Amino acid sequence: MRDFFPGLAGVAATKSHISSVDGQQGILEYRGIRIEELAAHGTFLETAYLLLFNELPTSSALQQFENDLRRHRRIKYRIIDLIKCLPEHGHPMDALQAAVAALGMFYPTPDVRDPEARYWSAIRLLAKLPTMVAAFARLRHGDDHIQPNDNLSYAENFFYMLFEQQPDSAVATMFDTSLILHAEHTMNASTFSGLVTASTLADPYTVISSAIGTLKGPLHGGANEAVIHMLEDIGSVEQVSVYLDQKMAAKEKIMGFGHRVYKVKDPRALILQELAQRMIKDEKHDSLLTIAHVVEREMEQRLGHKGIRPNVDFYSGIIYYQMGIATDMFTPVFAMARVAGWLAHCFEQYQQNHLFRPDQIYEGPHNRPYEPIESRGHSSSVT
Ligand code: CMC
């Protein structure tokens, strides 16, 4: 009997120098640097540089990197036209995936191992994702999209393109910190999906669009959106206990809790919770944050012994909600950050490539006869 690991749990899919997680102690490091350090002292673009190039940038390297990014924030009018054609009720992650796949058609990458081509694809993807996310957010409501403003920082410019006004500096800093915390997380589902695509030597735009598709699901990045729906459904602190009992009796998952690797509270959730508290100074009785705190306390009593605790998605949504970002835009914002990690893994894969082609254990029949259509009596369903 061959070994079989459902969900590949515990199976190492690659060797990597990019990030590491200690799920027992709650430690996450990017290129060996603790996320608490990066969140306290760094910026998202420094972090993206670190992930891509293995070192924190010198000030001249950072300036060059930021300048290159600012010059590539604009998207072609045909991408705008494409976004305009998408159904306004469609999910923004689908719009982002389609726009990123289309982007690759404008910037062909014949040789993915060429360092120059890799650099410019990284610059374009990092720079243009926020523009595409903001464009869909506005165009679906019939508003014009807003051109990027080169004088603004990465976070400020995103808010400007979304709301037509700059955020105050405290909001911009908190948003930037949240991007740092979402930038990378070892061999998660979307990174793995990107890695599989990269292993075919597909171009980085195709790799990132694969990863975006995988991030969308509610068991992965889509959980941040699901958490807000859950907190809204609960509605008041008095309802928390009944809600959790009902969900658990129905064997349904509580969104924003649990993790394949962490058995303690996700270190990113700790920082995001602190940010949410800093942002929402006077916590009202039935505010989402208050309800979230009660959910966390009640979940600890019910499932803490199994190591099921808040993950990154539990408090991030509350911050974005407070910033006025639409709930279905939370996962695209996650993608704007995670593109840094996805690209780092994509480039690492190109360097040490071995096509992913796993095996399976076949459990179906063999040698079935071909039945003539007149004698097929069964009704079929998709399996
Ligand atoms: N609520 C209730 N029970 C849970 C939860 C949860 N959120 N998570 C795990 N469990 C239980 C599960 O029912 C199972 O119980 P039993 O052993 O009695 O059958 C046990 O814990 C193991 O669960 P699993 O789903 O087999 O474990 P996994 O390693 O595949 O789970 C997970 C990881 C993230 C898919 C899962 O915890 C989950 O579905 N959480 C809710 C969705 C969520 O918050 N996703 C975000 C993940 S982290 C950030 C990201 O990727 O974006």
Coordinates of C-alpha atoms and ligand atoms in Angstrom, one line a residue:
M1 CA 0.0 0.0 0.0
R2 CA 1.4 3.4 -1.0
D3 CA 1.5 6.3 1.5
F4 CA -1.4 8.7 1.0
F5 CA -1.6 12.1 2.8
P6 CA -5.0 13.8 2.3
G7 CA -4.5 17.5 1.5
L8 CA -0.7 16.7 1.4
A9 CA -0.7 17.5 5.2
G10 CA 2.9 17.3 6.4
V11 CA 4.4 16.6 3.0
A12 CA 7.2 18.9 2.0
A13 CA 6.5 20.1 -1.6
T14 CA 9.7 22.1 -2.0
K15 CA 12.9 23.4 -0.3
S16 CA 12.6 27.1 0.3
H17 CA 14.6 30.1 1.7
I18 CA 11.6 32.5 1.8
S19 CA 9.7 32.1 5.0
S20 CA 9.2 29.8 8.0
V21 CA 6.5 29.0 10.4
D22 CA 6.7 27.5 13.9
G23 CA 3.1 26.4 14.5
Q24 CA 3.7 25.4 18.1
Q25 CA 5.3 28.6 19.2
G26 CA 3.5 31.0 16.8
I27 CA 6.5 32.3 15.0
L28 CA 6.5 33.5 11.5
E29 CA 9.6 34.8 9.8
Y30 CA 10.2 36.2 6.3
R31 CA 13.8 35.5 5.2
G32 CA 14.6 34.9 8.8
I33 CA 13.1 38.2 10.1
R34 CA 10.2 38.0 12.6
I35 CA 7.0 39.5 11.3
E36 CA 6.7 41.5 14.6
E37 CA 9.9 43.3 13.6
L38 CA 8.8 44.0 10.1
A39 CA 5.3 45.2 11.2
A40 CA 6.9 47.5 13.8
H41 CA 9.7 49.0 11.7
G42 CA 9.2 48.1 8.0
T43 CA 6.9 49.0 5.1
F44 CA 5.1 46.7 2.7
L45 CA 7.4 47.7 -0.1
E46 CA 10.6 47.0 1.9
T47 CA 9.0 43.6 2.9
A48 CA 8.2 42.9 -0.8
Y49 CA 11.8 43.7 -1.7
L50 CA 13.1 41.4 1.2
L51 CA 10.9 38.5 0.0
L52 CA 12.0 38.9 -3.7
F53 CA 15.7 39.7 -3.2
N54 CA 16.5 38.0 0.2
E55 CA 17.8 41.3 1.7
L56 CA 16.3 44.4 3.2
P57 CA 17.0 47.2 0.6
T58 CA 19.5 49.9 1.1
S59 CA 17.9 53.4 0.8
S60 CA 19.0 53.8 -2.8
A61 CA 17.8 50.3 -3.7
L62 CA 14.4 51.0 -2.1
Q63 CA 14.2 54.4 -3.9
Q64 CA 14.8 52.7 -7.2
F65 CA 12.3 49.9 -6.4
E66 CA 9.7 52.4 -5.4
N67 CA 10.3 54.6 -8.5
D68 CA 10.0 51.6 -10.8
L69 CA 6.7 50.6 -9.1
R70 CA 5.3 54.2 -9.3
R71 CA 6.0 54.3 -13.0
H72 CA 4.1 51.0 -13.6
R73 CA 0.9 51.7 -11.6
R74 CA -1.2 52.6 -14.7
I75 CA -3.1 49.9 -16.6
K76 CA -3.8 49.8 -20.3
Y77 CA -7.2 51.1 -21.4
R78 CA -8.0 47.7 -22.8
I79 CA -7.7 46.2 -19.4
I80 CA -10.1 48.9 -18.1
D81 CA -12.4 47.9 -21.0
L82 CA -12.1 44.3 -20.0
I83 CA -13.0 45.1 -16.4
K84 CA -15.9 47.2 -17.6
C85 CA -17.4 44.2 -19.5
L86 CA -17.4 42.0 -16.4
P87 CA -20.8 41.5 -14.6
E88 CA -21.1 44.1 -11.8
H89 CA -22.4 41.4 -9.3
G90 CA -19.5 39.1 -10.1
H91 CA -16.9 38.5 -7.3
P92 CA -14.0 40.9 -7.4
M93 CA -11.5 38.0 -7.1
D94 CA -12.8 36.6 -10.4
A95 CA -12.4 40.1 -11.9
L96 CA -8.8 40.3 -10.6
Q97 CA -8.0 36.8 -11.8
A98 CA -9.2 37.6 -15.3
A99 CA -7.5 41.0 -15.4
V100 CA -4.1 39.5 -14.2
A101 CA -4.3 36.7 -16.8
A102 CA -5.1 39.3 -19.5
L103 CA -2.1 41.4 -18.3
G104 CA 0.2 38.7 -19.3
M105 CA -1.0 39.0 -22.9
F106 CA 0.3 42.6 -23.0
Y107 CA 3.7 41.7 -21.6
P108 CA 4.7 38.3 -23.0
T109 CA 7.6 36.6 -21.1
P110 CA 9.2 34.2 -23.6
D111 CA 12.0 33.2 -21.2
V112 CA 10.9 33.0 -17.6
R113 CA 14.4 32.4 -16.5
D114 CA 15.7 35.7 -17.7
P115 CA 16.3 37.8 -14.6
E116 CA 15.4 41.1 -16.3
A117 CA 12.0 39.7 -17.5
R118 CA 11.4 38.4 -14.0
Y119 CA 12.1 41.8 -12.4
W120 CA 9.8 43.7 -14.7
S121 CA 7.0 41.1 -14.3
A122 CA 7.3 41.5 -10.5
I123 CA 7.2 45.3 -10.8
R124 CA 4.2 45.2 -13.0
L125 CA 2.2 42.8 -10.9
L126 CA 3.0 44.5 -7.6
A127 CA 2.3 48.0 -9.1
K128 CA -0.8 47.1 -11.1
L129 CA -2.8 44.8 -8.8
P130 CA -4.0 47.7 -6.6
T131 CA -5.0 49.7 -9.8
M132 CA -7.0 46.7 -11.1
V133 CA -8.7 46.1 -7.7
A134 CA -9.7 49.7 -7.3
A135 CA -10.9 50.0 -10.9
F136 CA -13.3 47.0 -10.5
A137 CA -14.5 48.4 -7.2
R138 CA -15.5 51.7 -8.9
L139 CA -16.5 50.6 -12.4
R140 CA -19.0 48.1 -11.1
H141 CA -21.0 50.9 -9.5
G142 CA -20.9 53.0 -12.6
D143 CA -18.2 55.3 -11.3
D144 CA -15.1 56.3 -13.4
H145 CA -11.9 54.6 -12.4
I146 CA -9.3 56.9 -10.9
Q147 CA -5.8 57.1 -12.3
P148 CA -3.0 56.4 -9.8
N149 CA -1.3 59.4 -8.2
D150 CA 2.5 59.1 -8.4
N151 CA 3.0 61.5 -5.5
L152 CA 1.3 59.1 -3.0
S153 CA 2.7 56.1 -1.2
Y154 CA 1.6 52.6 -2.1
A155 CA -1.1 52.5 0.6
E156 CA -2.3 56.1 0.1
N157 CA -2.5 55.7 -3.6
F158 CA -4.8 52.6 -3.2
F159 CA -7.2 54.5 -1.0
Y160 CA -7.1 57.5 -3.4
M161 CA -8.0 55.2 -6.3
L162 CA -10.8 53.6 -4.3
F163 CA -12.3 56.6 -2.6
E164 CA -11.0 59.6 -4.5
Q165 CA -9.4 60.9 -1.4
Q166 CA -6.3 60.3 0.6
P167 CA -6.6 58.4 3.9
D168 CA -5.2 60.0 7.0
S169 CA -1.7 58.9 7.8
A170 CA -2.6 56.6 10.7
V171 CA -5.0 54.6 8.4
A172 CA -2.4 54.4 5.6
T173 CA 0.2 53.1 8.1
M174 CA -2.3 50.5 9.5
F175 CA -3.2 49.3 6.0
D176 CA 0.5 49.0 5.1
T177 CA 1.1 47.0 8.3
S178 CA -1.7 44.7 7.3
L179 CA -0.2 44.2 3.9
I180 CA 3.1 43.2 5.5
L181 CA 1.3 40.6 7.6
H182 CA -0.4 39.1 4.5
A183 CA 2.6 39.2 2.2
E184 CA 3.9 35.6 2.6
H185 CA 3.1 32.4 4.5
T186 CA 5.1 29.4 3.4
M187 CA 3.5 26.5 1.5
N188 CA -0.2 27.5 1.7
A189 CA -2.8 26.5 -0.9
S190 CA -2.5 29.5 -3.2
T191 CA 1.3 29.5 -3.1
F192 CA 1.3 25.8 -3.9
S193 CA -1.1 26.3 -6.8
G194 CA 1.2 29.1 -8.1
L195 CA 4.2 26.8 -7.7
V196 CA 2.5 24.0 -9.7
T197 CA 1.8 26.5 -12.5
A198 CA 5.4 27.9 -12.3
S199 CA 6.8 24.3 -12.5
T200 CA 5.4 24.1 -16.1
L201 CA 7.5 27.2 -16.8
A202 CA 4.3 29.2 -17.4
D203 CA 4.9 33.0 -17.2
P204 CA 4.5 34.9 -13.8
Y205 CA 1.2 36.5 -14.8
T206 CA -0.3 33.0 -15.4
V207 CA 1.2 31.8 -12.1
I208 CA -0.3 34.7 -10.2
S209 CA -3.7 34.3 -11.8
S210 CA -3.7 30.6 -10.7
A211 CA -2.8 31.6 -7.2
I212 CA -5.5 34.3 -7.1
G213 CA -8.1 31.6 -8.1
T214 CA -7.0 29.4 -5.2
L215 CA -6.9 32.3 -2.6
K216 CA -10.6 33.0 -3.3
G217 CA -12.0 30.0 -1.5
P218 CA -13.6 30.4 2.0
L219 CA -11.2 27.9 3.5
H220 CA -8.3 30.1 2.5
G221 CA -8.3 33.9 1.8
G222 CA -12.0 34.1 1.3
A223 CA -12.4 33.5 5.1
N224 CA -11.8 37.2 5.8
E225 CA -15.0 38.1 4.0
A226 CA -16.8 35.2 5.6
V227 CA -15.8 36.3 9.1
I228 CA -17.6 39.7 8.6
H229 CA -20.7 37.9 7.3
M230 CA -20.6 35.6 10.4
L231 CA -20.2 38.5 12.8
E232 CA -23.1 40.4 11.2
D233 CA -25.2 37.2 11.3
I234 CA -24.5 36.9 15.0
G235 CA -25.5 40.5 15.5
S236 CA -25.1 40.8 19.3
V237 CA -22.9 39.5 22.0
E238 CA -25.9 37.7 23.6
Q239 CA -26.3 35.6 20.4
V240 CA -22.7 34.4 20.3
S241 CA -23.1 31.3 22.4
V242 CA -26.3 30.1 20.6
Y243 CA -24.7 30.7 17.2
L244 CA -21.6 28.7 18.0
D245 CA -23.6 25.9 19.5
Q246 CA -25.8 25.7 16.4
K247 CA -22.8 25.8 14.0
M248 CA -20.9 23.2 15.9
A249 CA -24.0 20.9 16.2
A250 CA -24.3 21.1 12.4
K251 CA -20.5 20.3 12.2
E252 CA -19.9 23.6 10.4
K253 CA -16.6 25.5 10.6
I254 CA -16.3 28.8 12.4
M255 CA -14.7 31.2 10.0
G256 CA -11.4 32.8 10.9
F257 CA -10.5 29.9 13.3
G258 CA -8.1 27.0 12.8
H259 CA -5.0 26.5 10.8
R260 CA -3.2 23.5 9.3
V261 CA 0.1 24.6 10.9
Y262 CA -0.7 26.9 13.9
K263 CA -1.8 25.3 17.1
V264 CA -1.5 28.5 19.0
K265 CA -3.1 31.9 18.1
D266 CA -1.7 33.0 14.7
P267 CA 0.9 35.6 15.4
R268 CA -0.6 37.8 12.6
A269 CA -4.0 37.7 14.3
L270 CA -2.3 39.0 17.5
I271 CA -1.0 42.1 15.7
L272 CA -4.1 42.6 13.6
Q273 CA -6.3 42.4 16.8
E274 CA -4.1 45.1 18.4
L275 CA -4.4 47.3 15.2
A276 CA -8.2 46.8 15.3
Q277 CA -8.3 47.9 19.0
R278 CA -6.1 50.9 18.2
M279 CA -8.4 51.9 15.4
I280 CA -11.7 51.3 17.3
K281 CA -11.0 53.1 20.5
D282 CA -14.4 53.1 22.0
E283 CA -15.7 49.6 21.6
K284 CA -19.5 49.8 21.5
H285 CA -21.6 47.0 23.1
D286 CA -22.6 45.2 19.9
S287 CA -19.8 46.4 17.5
L288 CA -18.2 43.8 15.3
L289 CA -15.0 44.0 17.3
T290 CA -16.8 43.4 20.6
I291 CA -18.7 40.4 19.1
A292 CA -15.4 39.1 17.8
H293 CA -13.8 39.2 21.2
V294 CA -16.7 37.3 22.7
V295 CA -16.5 34.7 19.8
E296 CA -12.8 34.3 20.5
R297 CA -13.4 33.8 24.2
E298 CA -16.3 31.3 23.7
M299 CA -14.3 29.4 21.0
E300 CA -11.4 29.0 23.4
Q301 CA -13.6 27.2 25.8
R302 CA -15.1 25.0 23.1
L303 CA -12.1 24.2 20.8
G304 CA -9.0 25.7 22.4
H305 CA -7.9 22.2 23.6
K306 CA -7.8 21.2 19.9
G307 CA -5.5 24.1 19.1
I308 CA -8.2 25.8 17.1
R309 CA -7.6 29.5 17.5
P310 CA -8.0 32.8 15.5
N311 CA -6.1 32.9 12.3
V312 CA -5.0 35.9 10.2
D313 CA -8.5 36.3 8.7
F314 CA -10.3 36.7 12.0
Y315 CA -9.4 40.4 12.7
S316 CA -8.2 41.6 9.3
G317 CA -11.8 42.0 8.0
I318 CA -12.7 44.2 11.0
I319 CA -9.9 46.6 10.1
Y320 CA -10.8 46.8 6.4
Y321 CA -14.5 47.2 7.3
Q322 CA -13.7 50.1 9.6
M323 CA -11.6 51.6 6.8
G324 CA -14.8 51.6 4.6
I325 CA -13.6 48.9 2.2
A326 CA -16.4 46.7 0.8
T327 CA -16.5 43.2 2.3
D328 CA -16.0 41.5 -1.0
M329 CA -12.9 43.5 -1.6
F330 CA -11.1 42.0 1.4
T331 CA -9.7 39.0 -0.4
P332 CA -8.5 41.1 -3.4
V333 CA -6.6 43.3 -0.8
F334 CA -5.1 40.1 0.6
A335 CA -4.0 39.2 -2.9
M336 CA -2.4 42.7 -3.4
A337 CA -0.1 41.8 -0.4
R338 CA 0.4 38.1 -1.1
V339 CA 1.5 38.7 -4.7
A340 CA 4.9 39.5 -3.1
G341 CA 5.2 36.0 -1.6
W342 CA 3.8 34.3 -4.6
L343 CA 6.3 35.9 -6.9
A344 CA 9.2 35.0 -4.6
H345 CA 8.1 31.4 -4.7
C346 CA 7.5 31.5 -8.4
F347 CA 11.1 32.8 -9.0
E348 CA 12.6 30.2 -6.6
Q349 CA 10.7 27.5 -8.4
Y350 CA 12.1 28.7 -11.8
Q351 CA 15.6 28.4 -10.4
Q352 CA 15.2 24.9 -9.0
N353 CA 12.5 23.6 -11.3
H354 CA 11.2 20.1 -11.3
L355 CA 7.7 19.7 -12.9
F356 CA 5.0 18.9 -10.3
R357 CA 3.4 15.7 -11.4
P358 CA 2.3 13.8 -8.3
D359 CA 0.7 10.4 -8.3
Q360 CA -2.7 9.1 -7.3
I361 CA -4.2 5.9 -5.9
Y362 CA -6.7 4.8 -8.5
E363 CA -9.8 3.2 -6.9
G364 CA -12.1 2.8 -9.9
P365 CA -12.9 -0.3 -12.0
H366 CA -10.9 -1.6 -14.9
N367 CA -11.9 -3.2 -18.2
R368 CA -15.5 -2.0 -18.3
P369 CA -17.4 -2.9 -21.4
Y370 CA -18.5 -0.2 -23.8
E371 CA -22.4 -0.3 -23.4
P372 CA -24.4 0.6 -26.5
I373 CA -26.5 3.8 -25.8
E374 CA -29.9 2.0 -26.1
S375 CA -29.0 -0.3 -23.1
R376 CA -27.7 2.4 -20.7
G377 CA -30.4 2.5 -18.1
H378 CA -28.7 4.5 -15.3
S379 CA -29.0 8.2 -14.7
S380 CA -25.6 9.9 -14.2
S381 CA -24.5 12.6 -11.9
V382 CA -21.3 14.5 -11.9
T383 CA -18.7 13.0 -9.5
Ligands
CMC1 N1 -14.3 25.6 13.3 C1 -14.7 24.5 13.9 N2 -14.0 23.3 13.8 C2 -12.8 23.4 13.2 C3 -12.4 24.5 12.6 C4 -13.2 25.7 12.7 N3 -12.8 26.8 12.1 N4 -11.2 24.3 12.0 C5 -10.9 23.0 12.3 N5 -11.9 22.4 13.0 C6 -12.0 21.0 13.4 C7 -12.6 20.2 12.3 O1 -14.0 20.1 12.3 C8 -11.9 18.8 12.6 O2 -12.6 18.3 13.6 P1 -12.7 16.7 13.8 O3 -11.3 16.3 14.1 O4 -13.6 16.5 15.0 O5 -13.2 16.1 12.6 C9 -10.5 19.2 13.1 O6 -10.7 20.5 13.6 C10 -9.5 19.3 12.0 O7 -10.0 20.1 10.9 P2 -9.6 20.1 9.4 O8 -10.4 21.0 8.6 O9 -9.4 18.7 9.0 O10 -8.1 20.6 9.6 P3 -7.3 21.4 8.5 O11 -5.8 21.4 8.9 O12 -7.6 20.9 7.1 O13 -7.9 22.9 8.8 C11 -8.6 24.9 8.0 C12 -7.4 24.0 8.4 C13 -8.0 26.3 7.9 C14 -9.1 24.5 6.6 C15 -9.7 24.8 9.0 O14 -9.3 25.2 10.3 C16 -10.9 25.7 8.6 O15 -11.7 25.3 7.7 N6 -11.1 26.9 9.1 C17 -12.1 27.9 8.8 C18 -11.8 28.6 7.5 C19 -10.7 29.6 7.8 O16 -10.7 30.4 8.7 N7 -9.7 29.7 6.8 C20 -8.6 30.6 6.9 C21 -7.3 29.8 7.1 S1 -5.9 30.6 7.6 C22 -5.5 31.9 6.5 C23 -5.7 31.7 5.1 O17 -5.4 30.6 4.5 O18 -6.3 32.6 4.4

